[in-house]
Coordinates of C-alpha atoms in Angstrom, one line a residue:
X22 CA 98.0 88.1 111.8
X23 CA 101.1 88.4 110.5
X24 CA 100.8 89.3 106.9
X25 CA 98.3 91.8 109.2
X26 CA 101.0 93.2 110.8
X27 CA 103.5 93.3 108.0
X28 CA 100.8 94.9 105.8
X29 CA 100.5 97.8 108.6
X30 CA 104.3 98.3 108.7
X31 CA 104.8 97.9 104.3
X32 CA 102.1 100.4 104.6
X33 CA 103.0 103.0 107.3
X34 CA 106.4 102.9 105.8
X35 CA 105.8 103.3 101.7
X36 CA 103.0 106.0 102.5
X37 CA 103.2 107.7 105.4
X38 CA 100.4 109.3 105.1
X39 CA 98.3 107.8 108.3
X40 CA 95.0 108.4 106.3
X41 CA 96.1 106.8 103.0
X42 CA 98.5 104.5 104.6
X43 CA 95.0 102.8 106.1
X44 CA 93.5 102.5 102.6
X45 CA 96.0 100.5 101.2
X46 CA 96.8 98.5 104.2
X47 CA 92.7 97.8 104.5
X48 CA 92.6 97.0 100.8
X49 CA 95.4 94.3 101.2
X50 CA 93.9 92.3 104.3
X51 CA 90.9 92.2 102.7
X52 CA 92.0 90.5 98.9
X53 CA 94.7 88.6 101.0
X54 CA 91.9 87.3 103.5
X55 CA 89.0 86.7 100.8
X56 CA 92.0 85.1 98.2
X57 CA 92.4 82.3 101.2
X58 CA 89.5 82.1 102.6
X59 CA 87.8 81.5 99.2
X60 CA 91.1 79.5 97.9
X61 CA 90.5 75.9 96.4
X62 CA 92.6 74.2 98.6
X63 CA 94.6 74.9 101.4
X64 CA 97.9 75.3 99.7
X65 CA 96.5 77.0 96.5
X66 CA 99.3 79.1 95.4
X67 CA 98.1 83.2 96.1
X68 CA 99.9 86.0 94.4
X69 CA 100.0 89.4 95.1
X70 CA 100.7 92.5 93.1
X71 CA 101.0 96.3 94.1
X72 CA 102.4 98.9 92.4
X73 CA 101.7 102.9 91.3
X74 CA 101.4 104.9 88.8
X75 CA 100.9 108.0 88.4
X76 CA 98.5 109.5 90.9
X77 CA 96.8 106.0 91.1
X78 CA 97.9 102.8 92.9
X79 CA 96.2 99.2 91.9
X80 CA 97.0 95.9 94.2
X81 CA 96.3 92.6 92.6
X82 CA 95.1 89.3 94.1
X83 CA 94.7 86.0 92.3
X84 CA 93.8 82.5 93.5
X85 CA 92.8 79.7 92.8
X86 CA 89.1 79.7 94.4
X87 CA 86.7 76.9 93.9
X88 CA 84.1 77.2 91.6
X89 CA 81.5 78.3 93.2
X90 CA 83.6 80.7 95.2
X91 CA 84.4 82.0 91.7
X92 CA 80.5 82.3 90.9
X93 CA 79.7 83.8 94.1
X94 CA 83.1 85.7 93.9
X95 CA 81.5 87.8 89.8
X96 CA 78.2 88.3 91.2
X97 CA 79.4 90.4 94.4
X98 CA 81.2 92.4 92.5
X99 CA 78.6 92.5 90.0
X100 CA 76.0 93.5 92.4
X101 CA 78.7 96.1 94.1
X102 CA 79.0 98.2 90.7
X103 CA 75.1 98.3 91.2
X104 CA 75.4 101.5 93.3
X105 CA 77.9 104.1 94.1
X106 CA 80.2 103.5 96.4
X107 CA 78.9 104.5 99.7
X108 CA 75.0 103.0 98.8
X109 CA 76.5 99.5 97.8
X110 CA 77.9 99.5 101.6
X111 CA 75.0 100.0 103.3
X112 CA 73.0 97.6 101.4
X113 CA 75.4 95.2 102.1
X114 CA 75.2 96.0 105.6
X115 CA 71.4 95.7 105.6
X116 CA 72.5 92.2 103.7
X117 CA 74.7 91.1 106.8
X118 CA 72.3 91.6 109.2
X119 CA 69.2 89.9 107.6
X120 CA 71.9 86.6 107.3
X121 CA 73.1 84.4 108.6
X122 CA 75.6 84.8 111.5
X123 CA 79.5 84.7 109.7
X124 CA 78.3 85.3 106.4
X125 CA 78.6 89.2 106.4
X126 CA 80.4 89.5 103.5
X127 CA 81.0 93.1 103.7
X128 CA 84.6 92.8 102.8
X129 CA 84.7 94.0 99.1
X130 CA 82.2 96.7 99.8
X131 CA 84.0 98.4 102.5
X132 CA 87.2 98.1 100.5
X133 CA 85.5 99.6 97.8
X134 CA 83.6 102.2 100.0
X135 CA 86.3 103.3 102.9
X136 CA 89.5 102.9 100.9
X137 CA 87.8 104.4 98.1
X138 CA 88.4 102.1 95.5
X139 CA 87.3 100.6 92.2
X140 CA 87.9 96.7 92.2
X141 CA 87.7 94.6 89.5
X142 CA 87.4 91.2 88.5
X143 CA 88.9 89.0 85.8
X144 CA 88.4 85.2 85.6
X145 CA 91.2 82.6 83.5
X146 CA 90.8 79.7 81.6
X147 CA 92.4 78.4 83.8
X148 CA 90.7 79.1 87.1
X149 CA 93.1 81.8 88.0
X150 CA 90.9 84.7 89.6
X151 CA 92.0 88.1 89.9
X152 CA 90.4 90.4 91.1
X153 CA 92.4 94.2 90.9
X154 CA 91.4 97.6 93.3
X155 CA 92.3 100.6 92.4
X156 CA 92.7 103.6 94.2
X157 CA 94.4 107.4 93.5
X158 CA 96.7 108.2 96.1

């Protein structure tokens, strides 16, 4: 909750425009939540970075997930990239409705669609995963 509140304050202070602040806040929240949730251990290191370049923003979150979680993340992002953002989100909603409770896996599809960003993943040899979201300001 503390991170969510800080993210909200940071975005509103930094971007001052309601819609943009909401978009960025959603990206920060979902990427950090996934990094914490899927880290290899409860004390795993998580790295967060954010920058603006020209008329775009980029948010990256890195962590050390389990091998299984890393494979699922890569597969999920590949699945999302197969369709336009809205269609991917609708597919994710249908999948969540048909799947077991508590395993919706909606976060990344929601971020891509509602925050109007493109997502990418980089997997390094040491097990580090970096998820990056890029969008227009």
